[in-house]
Coordinates of C-alpha atoms and ligand atoms in Angstrom, one line a residue:
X24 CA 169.4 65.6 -57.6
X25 CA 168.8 65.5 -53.9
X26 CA 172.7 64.5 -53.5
X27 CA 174.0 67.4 -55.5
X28 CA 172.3 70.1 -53.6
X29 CA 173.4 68.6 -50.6
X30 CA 177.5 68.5 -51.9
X31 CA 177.2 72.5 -53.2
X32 CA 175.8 73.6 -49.7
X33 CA 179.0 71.6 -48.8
X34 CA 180.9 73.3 -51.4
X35 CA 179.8 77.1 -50.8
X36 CA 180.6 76.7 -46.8
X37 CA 183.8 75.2 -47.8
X38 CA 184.5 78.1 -50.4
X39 CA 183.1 80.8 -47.8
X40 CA 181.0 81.9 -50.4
X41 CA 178.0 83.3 -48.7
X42 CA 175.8 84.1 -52.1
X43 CA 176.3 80.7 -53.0
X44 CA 174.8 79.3 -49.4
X45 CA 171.8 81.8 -49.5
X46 CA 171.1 80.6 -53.1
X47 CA 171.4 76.7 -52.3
X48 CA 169.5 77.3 -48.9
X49 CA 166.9 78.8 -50.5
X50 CA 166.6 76.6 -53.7
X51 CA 166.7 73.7 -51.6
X52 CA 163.4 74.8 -49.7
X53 CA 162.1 76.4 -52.9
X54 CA 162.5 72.6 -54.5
X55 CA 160.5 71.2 -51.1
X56 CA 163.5 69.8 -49.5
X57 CA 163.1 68.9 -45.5
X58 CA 165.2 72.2 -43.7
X59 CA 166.8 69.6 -41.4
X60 CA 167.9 67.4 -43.8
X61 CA 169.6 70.1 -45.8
X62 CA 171.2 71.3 -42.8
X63 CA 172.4 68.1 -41.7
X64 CA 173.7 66.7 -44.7
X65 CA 174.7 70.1 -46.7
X66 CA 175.8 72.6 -44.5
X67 CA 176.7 71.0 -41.4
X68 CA 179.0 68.6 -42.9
X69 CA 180.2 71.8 -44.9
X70 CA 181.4 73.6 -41.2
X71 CA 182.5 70.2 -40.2
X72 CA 185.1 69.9 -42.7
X73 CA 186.0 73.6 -42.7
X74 CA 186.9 72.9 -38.8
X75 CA 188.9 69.6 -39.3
X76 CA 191.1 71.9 -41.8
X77 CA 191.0 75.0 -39.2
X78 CA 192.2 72.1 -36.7
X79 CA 195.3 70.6 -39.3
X80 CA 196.1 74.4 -40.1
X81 CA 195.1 73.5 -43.5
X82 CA 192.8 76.5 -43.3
X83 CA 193.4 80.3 -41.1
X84 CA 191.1 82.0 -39.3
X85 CA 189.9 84.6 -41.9
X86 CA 188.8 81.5 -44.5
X87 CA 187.0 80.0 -41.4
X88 CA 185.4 83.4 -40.8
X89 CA 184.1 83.3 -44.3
X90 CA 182.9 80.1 -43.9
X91 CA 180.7 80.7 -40.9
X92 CA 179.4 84.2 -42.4
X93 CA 178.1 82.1 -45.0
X94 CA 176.7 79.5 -42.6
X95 CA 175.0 81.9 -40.9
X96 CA 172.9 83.3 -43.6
X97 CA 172.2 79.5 -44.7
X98 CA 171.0 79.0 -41.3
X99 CA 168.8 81.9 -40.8
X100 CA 166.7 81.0 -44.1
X101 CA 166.6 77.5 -43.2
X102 CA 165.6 78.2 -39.3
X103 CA 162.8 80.4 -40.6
X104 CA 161.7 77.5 -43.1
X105 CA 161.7 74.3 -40.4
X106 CA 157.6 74.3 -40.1
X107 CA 155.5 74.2 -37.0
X108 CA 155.0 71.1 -35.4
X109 CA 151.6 69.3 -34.1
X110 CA 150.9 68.1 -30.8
X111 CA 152.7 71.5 -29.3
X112 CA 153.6 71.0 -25.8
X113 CA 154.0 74.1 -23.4
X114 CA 156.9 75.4 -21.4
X115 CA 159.4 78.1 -21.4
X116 CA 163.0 77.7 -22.1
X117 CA 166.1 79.9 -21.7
X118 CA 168.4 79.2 -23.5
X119 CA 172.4 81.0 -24.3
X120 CA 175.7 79.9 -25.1
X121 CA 177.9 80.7 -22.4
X122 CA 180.2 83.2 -21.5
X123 CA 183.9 83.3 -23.2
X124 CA 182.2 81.4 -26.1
X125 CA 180.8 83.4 -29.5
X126 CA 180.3 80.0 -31.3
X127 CA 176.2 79.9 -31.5
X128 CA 175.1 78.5 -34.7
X129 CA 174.0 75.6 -33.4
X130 CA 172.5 77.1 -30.8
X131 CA 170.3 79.2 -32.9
X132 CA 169.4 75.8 -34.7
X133 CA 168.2 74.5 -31.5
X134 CA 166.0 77.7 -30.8
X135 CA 164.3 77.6 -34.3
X136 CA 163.2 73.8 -33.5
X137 CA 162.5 74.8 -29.8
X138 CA 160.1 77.6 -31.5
X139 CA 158.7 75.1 -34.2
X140 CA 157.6 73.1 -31.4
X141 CA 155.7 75.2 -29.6
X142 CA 157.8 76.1 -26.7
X143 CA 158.2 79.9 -25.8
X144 CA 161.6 80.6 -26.3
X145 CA 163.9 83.6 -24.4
X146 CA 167.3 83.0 -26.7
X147 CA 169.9 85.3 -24.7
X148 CA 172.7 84.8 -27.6
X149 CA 176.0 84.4 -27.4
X150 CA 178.8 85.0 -24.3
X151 CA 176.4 85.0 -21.9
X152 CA 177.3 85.4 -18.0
X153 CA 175.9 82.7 -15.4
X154 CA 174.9 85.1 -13.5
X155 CA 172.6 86.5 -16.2
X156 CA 171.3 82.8 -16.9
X157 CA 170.0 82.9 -13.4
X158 CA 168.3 86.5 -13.1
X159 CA 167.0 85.8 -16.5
X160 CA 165.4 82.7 -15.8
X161 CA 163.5 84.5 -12.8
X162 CA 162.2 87.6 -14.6
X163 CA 160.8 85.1 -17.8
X164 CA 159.6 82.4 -15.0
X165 CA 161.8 79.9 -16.9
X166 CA 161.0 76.5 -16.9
X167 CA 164.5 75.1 -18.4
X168 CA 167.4 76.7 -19.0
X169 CA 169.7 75.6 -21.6
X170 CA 173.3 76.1 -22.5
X171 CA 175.3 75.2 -25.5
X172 CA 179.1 75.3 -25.7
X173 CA 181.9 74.4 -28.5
X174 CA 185.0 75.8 -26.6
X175 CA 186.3 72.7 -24.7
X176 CA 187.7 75.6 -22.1
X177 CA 184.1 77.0 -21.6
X178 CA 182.2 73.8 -20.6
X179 CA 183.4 74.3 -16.7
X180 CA 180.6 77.3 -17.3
X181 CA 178.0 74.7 -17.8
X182 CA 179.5 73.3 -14.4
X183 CA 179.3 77.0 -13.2
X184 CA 175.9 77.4 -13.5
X185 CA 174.8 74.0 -11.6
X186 CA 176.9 75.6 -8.8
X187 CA 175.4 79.0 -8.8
X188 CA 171.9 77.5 -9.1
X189 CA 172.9 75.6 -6.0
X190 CA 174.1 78.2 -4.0
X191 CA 171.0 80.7 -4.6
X192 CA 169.1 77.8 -3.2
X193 CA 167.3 77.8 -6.9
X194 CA 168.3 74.4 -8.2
X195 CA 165.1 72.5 -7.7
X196 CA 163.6 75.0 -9.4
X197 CA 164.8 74.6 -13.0
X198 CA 165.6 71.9 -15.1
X199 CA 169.0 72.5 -16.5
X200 CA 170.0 71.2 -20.9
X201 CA 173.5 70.8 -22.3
X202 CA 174.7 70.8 -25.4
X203 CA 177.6 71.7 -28.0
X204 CA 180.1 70.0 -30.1
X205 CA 182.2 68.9 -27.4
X206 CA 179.5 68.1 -24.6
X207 CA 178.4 64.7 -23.9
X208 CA 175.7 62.4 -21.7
X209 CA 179.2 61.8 -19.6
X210 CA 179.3 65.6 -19.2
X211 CA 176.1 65.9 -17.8
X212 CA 175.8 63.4 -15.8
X213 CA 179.3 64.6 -13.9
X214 CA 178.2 68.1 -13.4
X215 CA 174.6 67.2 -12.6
X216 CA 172.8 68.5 -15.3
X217 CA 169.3 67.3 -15.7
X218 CA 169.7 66.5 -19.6
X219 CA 172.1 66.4 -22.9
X220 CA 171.1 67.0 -26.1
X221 CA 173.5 65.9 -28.8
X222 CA 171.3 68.2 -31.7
X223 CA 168.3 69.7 -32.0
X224 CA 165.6 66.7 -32.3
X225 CA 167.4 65.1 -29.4
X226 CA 166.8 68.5 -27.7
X227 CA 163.1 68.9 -28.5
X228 CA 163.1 65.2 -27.2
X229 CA 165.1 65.6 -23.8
X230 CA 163.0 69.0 -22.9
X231 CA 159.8 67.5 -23.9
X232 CA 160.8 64.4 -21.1
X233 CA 161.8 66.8 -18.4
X234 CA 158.7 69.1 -18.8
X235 CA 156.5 66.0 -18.4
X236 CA 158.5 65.4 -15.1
X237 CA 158.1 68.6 -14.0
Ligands
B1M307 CO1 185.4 78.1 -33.8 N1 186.2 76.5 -33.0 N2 186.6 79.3 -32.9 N3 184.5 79.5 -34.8 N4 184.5 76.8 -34.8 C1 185.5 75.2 -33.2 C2 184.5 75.0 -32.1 C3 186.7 74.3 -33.2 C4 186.4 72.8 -32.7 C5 187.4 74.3 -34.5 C6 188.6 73.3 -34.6 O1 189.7 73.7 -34.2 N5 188.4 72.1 -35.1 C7 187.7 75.0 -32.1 C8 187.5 74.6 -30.7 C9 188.6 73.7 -30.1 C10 188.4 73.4 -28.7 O2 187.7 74.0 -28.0 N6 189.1 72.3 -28.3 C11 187.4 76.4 -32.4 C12 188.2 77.5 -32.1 C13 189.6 77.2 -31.5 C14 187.8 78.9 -32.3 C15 188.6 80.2 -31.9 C16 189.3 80.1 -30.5 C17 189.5 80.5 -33.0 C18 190.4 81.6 -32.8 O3 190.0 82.7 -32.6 N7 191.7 81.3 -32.8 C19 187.4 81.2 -31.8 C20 186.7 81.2 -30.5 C21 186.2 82.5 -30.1 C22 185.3 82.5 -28.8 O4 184.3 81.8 -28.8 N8 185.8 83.1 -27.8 C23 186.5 80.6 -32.9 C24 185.6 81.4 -33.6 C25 184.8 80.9 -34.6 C26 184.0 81.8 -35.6 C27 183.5 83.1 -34.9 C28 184.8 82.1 -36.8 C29 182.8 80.7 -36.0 C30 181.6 80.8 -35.1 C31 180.5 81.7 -35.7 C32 179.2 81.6 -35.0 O5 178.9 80.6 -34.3 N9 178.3 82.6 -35.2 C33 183.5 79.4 -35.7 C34 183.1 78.1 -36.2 C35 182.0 78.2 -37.3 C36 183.6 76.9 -35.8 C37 183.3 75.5 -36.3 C38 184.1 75.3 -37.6 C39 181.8 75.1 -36.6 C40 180.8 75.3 -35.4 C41 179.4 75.2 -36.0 O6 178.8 76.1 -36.2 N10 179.0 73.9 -36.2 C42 183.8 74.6 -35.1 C43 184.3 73.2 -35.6 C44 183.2 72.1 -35.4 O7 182.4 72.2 -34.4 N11 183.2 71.1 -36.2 C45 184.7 75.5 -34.4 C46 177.7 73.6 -36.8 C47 176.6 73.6 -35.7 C48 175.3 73.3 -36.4 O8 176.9 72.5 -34.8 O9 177.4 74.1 -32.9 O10 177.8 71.6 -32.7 P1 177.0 72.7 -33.2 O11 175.5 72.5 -32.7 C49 174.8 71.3 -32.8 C50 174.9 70.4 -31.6 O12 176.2 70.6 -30.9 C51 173.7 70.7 -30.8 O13 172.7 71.0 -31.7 C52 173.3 71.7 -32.8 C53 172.5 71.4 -34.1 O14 172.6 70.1 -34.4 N12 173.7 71.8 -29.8 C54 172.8 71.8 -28.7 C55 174.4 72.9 -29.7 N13 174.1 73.6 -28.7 C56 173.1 73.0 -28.1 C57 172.3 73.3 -26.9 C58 171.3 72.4 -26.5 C59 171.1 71.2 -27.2 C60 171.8 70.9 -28.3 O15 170.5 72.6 -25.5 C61 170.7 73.8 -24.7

Protein backbone atom coordinates (compact mmCIF):
# COMPACT_ATOMS: atom_id res chain seq x y z
CA UNK A 1 0.00 0.00 0.00
CA UNK A 2 2.66 2.23 1.42
CA UNK A 3 5.07 1.07 -1.67
CA UNK A 4 2.65 1.92 -4.30
CA UNK A 5 2.05 5.44 -3.25
CA UNK A 6 5.53 5.91 -3.03
CA UNK A 7 6.27 4.41 -6.97
CA UNK A 8 3.15 6.80 -8.46
CA UNK A 9 4.67 10.02 -6.72
CA UNK A 10 7.74 8.47 -8.70
CA UNK A 11 5.62 8.03 -11.67
CA UNK A 12 3.80 11.51 -11.87
CA UNK A 13 7.38 13.47 -11.47
CA UNK A 14 8.68 11.16 -14.06
CA UNK A 15 5.44 11.83 -16.44
CA UNK A 16 5.57 15.73 -15.40
CA UNK A 17 2.17 15.31 -14.56
CA UNK A 18 1.53 17.95 -11.95
CA UNK A 19 -2.31 16.89 -11.07
CA UNK A 20 -1.16 13.58 -10.55
CA UNK A 21 1.78 14.85 -7.83
CA UNK A 22 -0.81 17.18 -6.07
CA UNK A 23 -3.28 14.27 -5.89
CA UNK A 24 -0.62 11.61 -4.54
CA UNK A 25 0.95 14.40 -2.16
CA UNK A 26 -2.06 15.02 -0.73
CA UNK A 27 -3.61 11.42 -0.47
CA UNK A 28 -0.50 10.36 0.90
CA UNK A 29 -0.92 12.87 3.99
CA UNK A 30 -4.69 12.48 3.85
CA UNK A 31 -3.84 8.47 4.39
CA UNK A 32 -1.33 9.67 7.53
CA UNK A 33 1.82 9.04 5.72
CA UNK A 34 5.15 10.75 7.42
CA UNK A 35 5.70 14.08 4.80
CA UNK A 36 9.39 13.17 4.82
CA UNK A 37 9.06 9.84 4.04
CA UNK A 38 6.91 10.55 1.05
CA UNK A 39 9.35 12.98 -0.09
CA UNK A 40 12.18 10.91 0.29
CA UNK A 41 11.07 7.89 -1.13
CA UNK A 42 8.32 9.20 -3.79
CA UNK A 43 9.21 12.33 -5.08
CA UNK A 44 12.71 12.78 -4.56
CA UNK A 45 13.75 9.58 -6.16
CA UNK A 46 11.04 10.78 -8.91
CA UNK A 47 13.59 14.20 -9.73
CA UNK A 48 16.43 12.00 -9.26
CA UNK A 49 15.68 9.85 -12.13
CA UNK A 50 14.25 12.61 -14.26
CA UNK A 51 17.88 14.23 -13.81
CA UNK A 52 19.97 11.04 -14.53
CA UNK A 53 17.80 11.01 -17.96
CA UNK A 54 18.26 15.05 -18.36
CA UNK A 55 22.10 14.06 -17.84
CA UNK A 56 22.09 10.88 -20.67
CA UNK A 57 19.86 13.25 -22.97
CA UNK A 58 17.32 10.64 -22.58
CA UNK A 59 15.08 13.51 -21.52
CA UNK A 60 15.14 17.68 -22.88
CA UNK A 61 14.73 20.46 -20.95
CA UNK A 62 10.94 21.15 -21.52
CA UNK A 63 10.02 17.39 -19.99
CA UNK A 64 12.44 18.33 -17.08
CA UNK A 65 10.53 21.60 -16.75
CA UNK A 66 7.42 19.55 -16.41
CA UNK A 67 8.82 17.48 -14.07
CA UNK A 68 9.92 20.09 -11.61
CA UNK A 69 6.49 22.17 -11.97
CA UNK A 70 5.02 19.15 -10.74
CA UNK A 71 7.60 18.72 -7.97
CA UNK A 72 7.02 21.86 -6.89
CA UNK A 73 3.42 21.76 -6.06
CA UNK A 74 4.21 18.21 -4.38
CA UNK A 75 6.52 19.96 -2.31
CA UNK A 76 4.54 22.93 -1.29
CA UNK A 77 1.67 20.56 0.21
CA UNK A 78 4.03 18.40 1.75
CA UNK A 79 6.21 21.41 3.32
CA UNK A 80 2.99 22.79 4.78
CA UNK A 81 2.12 19.14 6.22
CA UNK A 82 5.81 18.29 7.96
CA UNK A 83 4.36 19.05 11.78
CA UNK A 84 5.91 21.14 14.42
CA UNK A 85 8.51 19.69 16.35
CA UNK A 86 9.06 19.60 20.43
CA UNK A 87 11.80 20.75 22.28
CA UNK A 88 12.05 24.05 19.83
CA UNK A 89 15.33 25.57 20.01
CA UNK A 90 15.78 29.36 19.19
CA UNK A 91 17.84 31.13 16.52
CA UNK A 92 17.54 32.90 13.39
CA UNK A 93 18.67 31.55 10.03
CA UNK A 94 19.12 33.14 6.57
CA UNK A 95 19.00 31.11 4.33
CA UNK A 96 19.10 31.46 -0.10
CA UNK A 97 20.38 29.64 -2.90
CA UNK A 98 22.98 31.51 -4.53
CA UNK A 99 23.34 33.68 -7.28
CA UNK A 100 23.50 32.20 -11.03
CA UNK A 101 21.58 29.23 -9.56
CA UNK A 102 17.32 28.98 -9.83
CA UNK A 103 17.45 25.31 -8.62
CA UNK A 104 15.68 25.71 -4.88
CA UNK A 105 13.45 22.89 -4.20
CA UNK A 106 15.52 21.56 -1.81
CA UNK A 107 16.15 24.51 -0.41
CA UNK A 108 12.59 25.29 0.32
CA UNK A 109 12.50 21.67 1.90
CA UNK A 110 15.14 22.76 4.26
CA UNK A 111 13.22 25.99 5.23
CA UNK A 112 9.86 24.07 5.96
CA UNK A 113 11.92 21.70 8.49
CA UNK A 114 13.95 24.82 9.70
CA UNK A 115 10.35 26.39 10.43
CA UNK A 116 8.89 23.09 11.93
CA UNK A 117 11.59 23.30 14.30
CA UNK A 118 11.19 26.36 15.69
CA UNK A 119 13.86 28.38 14.18
CA UNK A 120 12.79 31.87 12.69
CA UNK A 121 13.37 31.61 9.28
CA UNK A 122 14.35 34.72 6.54
CA UNK A 123 14.24 32.45 3.13
CA UNK A 124 15.66 35.08 0.51
CA UNK A 125 14.83 32.51 -2.59
CA UNK A 126 16.56 31.76 -5.34
CA UNK A 127 19.71 33.63 -7.37
CA UNK A 128 20.59 35.47 -4.60
CA UNK A 129 23.80 37.95 -4.63
CA UNK A 130 26.53 37.58 -1.75
CA UNK A 131 26.39 40.80 -1.18
CA UNK A 132 22.68 40.58 -0.36
CA UNK A 133 23.48 37.50 1.98
CA UNK A 134 25.57 39.81 4.04
CA UNK A 135 23.32 43.09 4.37
CA UNK A 136 20.51 40.70 4.86
CA UNK A 137 22.00 38.95 7.63
CA UNK A 138 22.61 42.43 9.40
CA UNK A 139 19.18 44.01 9.09
CA UNK A 140 17.34 40.29 10.48
CA UNK A 141 20.38 40.04 13.21
CA UNK A 142 21.06 36.58 11.61
CA UNK A 143 22.42 34.09 13.57
CA UNK A 144 23.41 31.49 10.52
CA UNK A 145 23.31 32.03 7.20
CA UNK A 146 22.82 29.23 4.94
CA UNK A 147 23.27 28.56 1.26
CA UNK A 148 22.31 25.76 -0.95
CA UNK A 149 23.62 25.07 -4.49
CA UNK A 150 23.06 22.30 -7.32
CA UNK A 151 25.06 24.05 -10.23
CA UNK A 152 28.60 22.51 -9.79
CA UNK A 153 29.70 26.10 -11.42
CA UNK A 154 28.00 28.12 -8.56
CA UNK A 155 29.55 26.46 -5.48
CA UNK A 156 32.68 29.02 -5.77
CA UNK A 157 29.67 31.42 -4.53
CA UNK A 158 29.55 29.44 -1.35
CA UNK A 159 33.46 30.14 -1.36
CA UNK A 160 32.49 33.83 -2.22
CA UNK A 161 30.60 34.51 0.63
CA UNK A 162 33.29 33.10 3.29
CA UNK A 163 35.58 35.70 1.51
CA UNK A 164 33.21 38.58 1.70
CA UNK A 165 32.27 37.82 5.30
CA UNK A 166 36.01 37.99 5.77
CA UNK A 167 36.82 41.02 4.31
CA UNK A 168 33.86 43.11 6.05
CA UNK A 169 35.57 41.95 9.11
CA UNK A 170 31.96 40.03 9.88
CA UNK A 171 33.10 36.49 9.85
CA UNK A 172 33.18 35.71 13.55
CA UNK A 173 29.94 36.93 13.61
CA UNK A 174 27.96 34.28 11.75
CA UNK A 175 27.98 30.77 11.50
CA UNK A 176 27.93 29.93 7.84
CA UNK A 177 25.66 26.09 6.42
CA UNK A 178 26.16 24.48 3.05
CA UNK A 179 24.27 22.42 1.15
CA UNK A 180 23.04 21.19 -2.36
CA UNK A 181 23.35 18.14 -4.55
CA UNK A 182 26.78 18.53 -5.38
CA UNK A 183 28.20 20.03 -1.94
CA UNK A 184 30.00 17.93 0.37
CA UNK A 185 31.75 17.77 4.18
CA UNK A 186 35.02 17.99 1.83
CA UNK A 187 33.47 21.25 0.45
CA UNK A 188 33.09 22.85 3.56
CA UNK A 189 35.78 22.05 5.23
CA UNK A 190 38.09 23.67 2.10
CA UNK A 191 36.26 26.83 1.97
CA UNK A 192 35.87 27.19 5.71
CA UNK A 193 32.47 26.86 6.17
CA UNK A 194 31.32 26.21 9.69
CA UNK A 195 28.89 23.21 8.70
CA UNK A 196 27.34 20.81 5.76
CA UNK A 197 24.21 19.52 5.64
CA UNK A 198 23.66 16.65 3.18
CA UNK A 199 19.42 17.13 3.63
CA UNK A 200 17.19 18.54 5.72
CA UNK A 201 17.31 16.49 9.18
CA UNK A 202 21.08 16.64 8.84
CA UNK A 203 20.49 20.46 8.54
CA UNK A 204 18.13 20.85 11.60
CA UNK A 205 21.02 18.74 13.22
CA UNK A 206 24.23 20.73 12.13
CA UNK A 207 22.36 24.24 13.03
CA UNK A 208 21.08 22.97 16.23
CA UNK A 209 25.13 22.03 17.03
CA UNK A 210 26.37 25.35 15.98
CA UNK A 211 23.70 27.39 17.81
CA UNK A 212 24.66 25.58 21.05
CA UNK A 213 28.28 26.76 20.18
CA UNK A 214 27.41 30.00 19.71
CO1 LIG B 1 18.52 21.53 -13.10
N1 LIG B 1 20.29 20.68 -13.05
N2 LIG B 1 19.17 22.81 -14.41
N3 LIG B 1 16.72 22.22 -13.09
N4 LIG B 1 18.08 20.04 -12.07
C1 LIG B 1 20.49 19.63 -12.05
C2 LIG B 1 21.04 20.21 -10.76
C3 LIG B 1 21.53 18.68 -12.79
C4 LIG B 1 22.42 17.86 -11.84
C5 LIG B 1 20.74 17.76 -13.77
C6 LIG B 1 21.64 16.80 -14.49
O1 LIG B 1 22.23 17.16 -15.48
N5 LIG B 1 21.74 15.57 -13.99
C7 LIG B 1 22.32 19.72 -13.66
C8 LIG B 1 23.55 20.34 -13.01
C9 LIG B 1 24.85 19.77 -13.55
C10 LIG B 1 26.03 20.37 -12.89
O2 LIG B 1 26.04 21.41 -12.32
N6 LIG B 1 27.11 19.65 -13.02
C11 LIG B 1 21.25 20.75 -13.95
C12 LIG B 1 21.29 21.69 -15.02
C13 LIG B 1 22.46 21.53 -15.99
C14 LIG B 1 20.33 22.71 -15.18
C15 LIG B 1 20.32 23.83 -16.24
C16 LIG B 1 21.68 24.47 -16.55
C17 LIG B 1 19.66 23.23 -17.50
C18 LIG B 1 19.63 24.15 -18.69
O3 LIG B 1 19.07 25.19 -18.67
N7 LIG B 1 20.28 23.67 -19.76
C19 LIG B 1 19.34 24.85 -15.58
C20 LIG B 1 20.09 25.77 -14.60
C21 LIG B 1 19.51 27.12 -14.53
C22 LIG B 1 20.19 27.94 -13.42
O4 LIG B 1 20.08 27.62 -12.26
N8 LIG B 1 20.89 28.99 -13.81
C23 LIG B 1 18.47 23.93 -14.79
C24 LIG B 1 17.14 24.20 -14.48
C25 LIG B 1 16.32 23.37 -13.75
C26 LIG B 1 14.81 23.60 -13.56
C27 LIG B 1 14.44 25.10 -13.44
C28 LIG B 1 14.07 23.00 -14.74
C29 LIG B 1 14.53 22.72 -12.29
C30 LIG B 1 14.64 23.50 -10.96
C31 LIG B 1 13.30 23.99 -10.44
C32 LIG B 1 13.40 24.52 -9.04
O5 LIG B 1 14.31 24.20 -8.27
N9 LIG B 1 12.43 25.35 -8.71
C33 LIG B 1 15.69 21.72 -12.35
C34 LIG B 1 15.73 20.49 -11.63
C35 LIG B 1 14.43 20.08 -10.96
C36 LIG B 1 16.90 19.68 -11.53
C37 LIG B 1 17.06 18.29 -10.89
C38 LIG B 1 16.48 17.28 -11.88
C39 LIG B 1 16.43 18.06 -9.53
C40 LIG B 1 16.85 19.06 -8.42
C41 LIG B 1 15.96 18.86 -7.21
O6 LIG B 1 14.98 19.57 -7.03
N10 LIG B 1 16.23 17.77 -6.43
C42 LIG B 1 18.65 18.20 -10.76
C43 LIG B 1 19.19 16.77 -10.79
C44 LIG B 1 19.45 16.24 -9.40
O7 LIG B 1 19.79 16.96 -8.46
N11 LIG B 1 19.35 14.95 -9.26
C45 LIG B 1 19.10 19.21 -11.74
C46 LIG B 1 15.38 17.37 -5.29
C47 LIG B 1 15.77 18.16 -4.03
C48 LIG B 1 14.88 17.73 -2.87
O8 LIG B 1 17.11 17.80 -3.71
O9 LIG B 1 17.99 20.13 -4.22
O10 LIG B 1 19.58 18.21 -3.68
P1 LIG B 1 18.28 18.89 -3.48
O11 LIG B 1 18.13 19.28 -1.92
C49 LIG B 1 18.37 18.38 -0.86
C50 LIG B 1 19.84 18.36 -0.39
O12 LIG B 1 20.78 18.72 -1.38
C51 LIG B 1 19.85 19.28 0.80
O13 LIG B 1 18.57 19.09 1.38
C52 LIG B 1 17.60 18.94 0.32
C53 LIG B 1 16.46 18.09 0.84
O14 LIG B 1 16.89 16.78 1.13
N12 LIG B 1 20.06 20.71 0.65
C54 LIG B 1 20.49 21.47 1.72
C55 LIG B 1 19.85 21.54 -0.39
N13 LIG B 1 20.13 22.79 -0.07
C56 LIG B 1 20.51 22.80 1.24
C57 LIG B 1 20.90 23.83 2.08
C58 LIG B 1 21.26 23.52 3.41
C59 LIG B 1 21.21 22.20 3.86
C60 LIG B 1 20.84 21.16 3.03
O15 LIG B 1 21.64 24.43 4.31
C61 LIG B 1 21.72 25.78 3.93
Amino acid sequence: MTEKIFEEAIEAILKGDADKAVEVAKRGIGEGLEPLDLMDKGFIPGINKVGDLFETGRLFLPALIYSATAMEKATAIINAAIPAEKGLVSGKILIGTVEGDVHDIGKTIVVALFKANGFEILDLGRDVPTVRFIDEAEKFGADIIGTSTLLTTTMVVQKELEQELKKSGLRDKYKTIVGGAPVTQRWADRIGADAYAQDAGDGVKKVKELLSNK
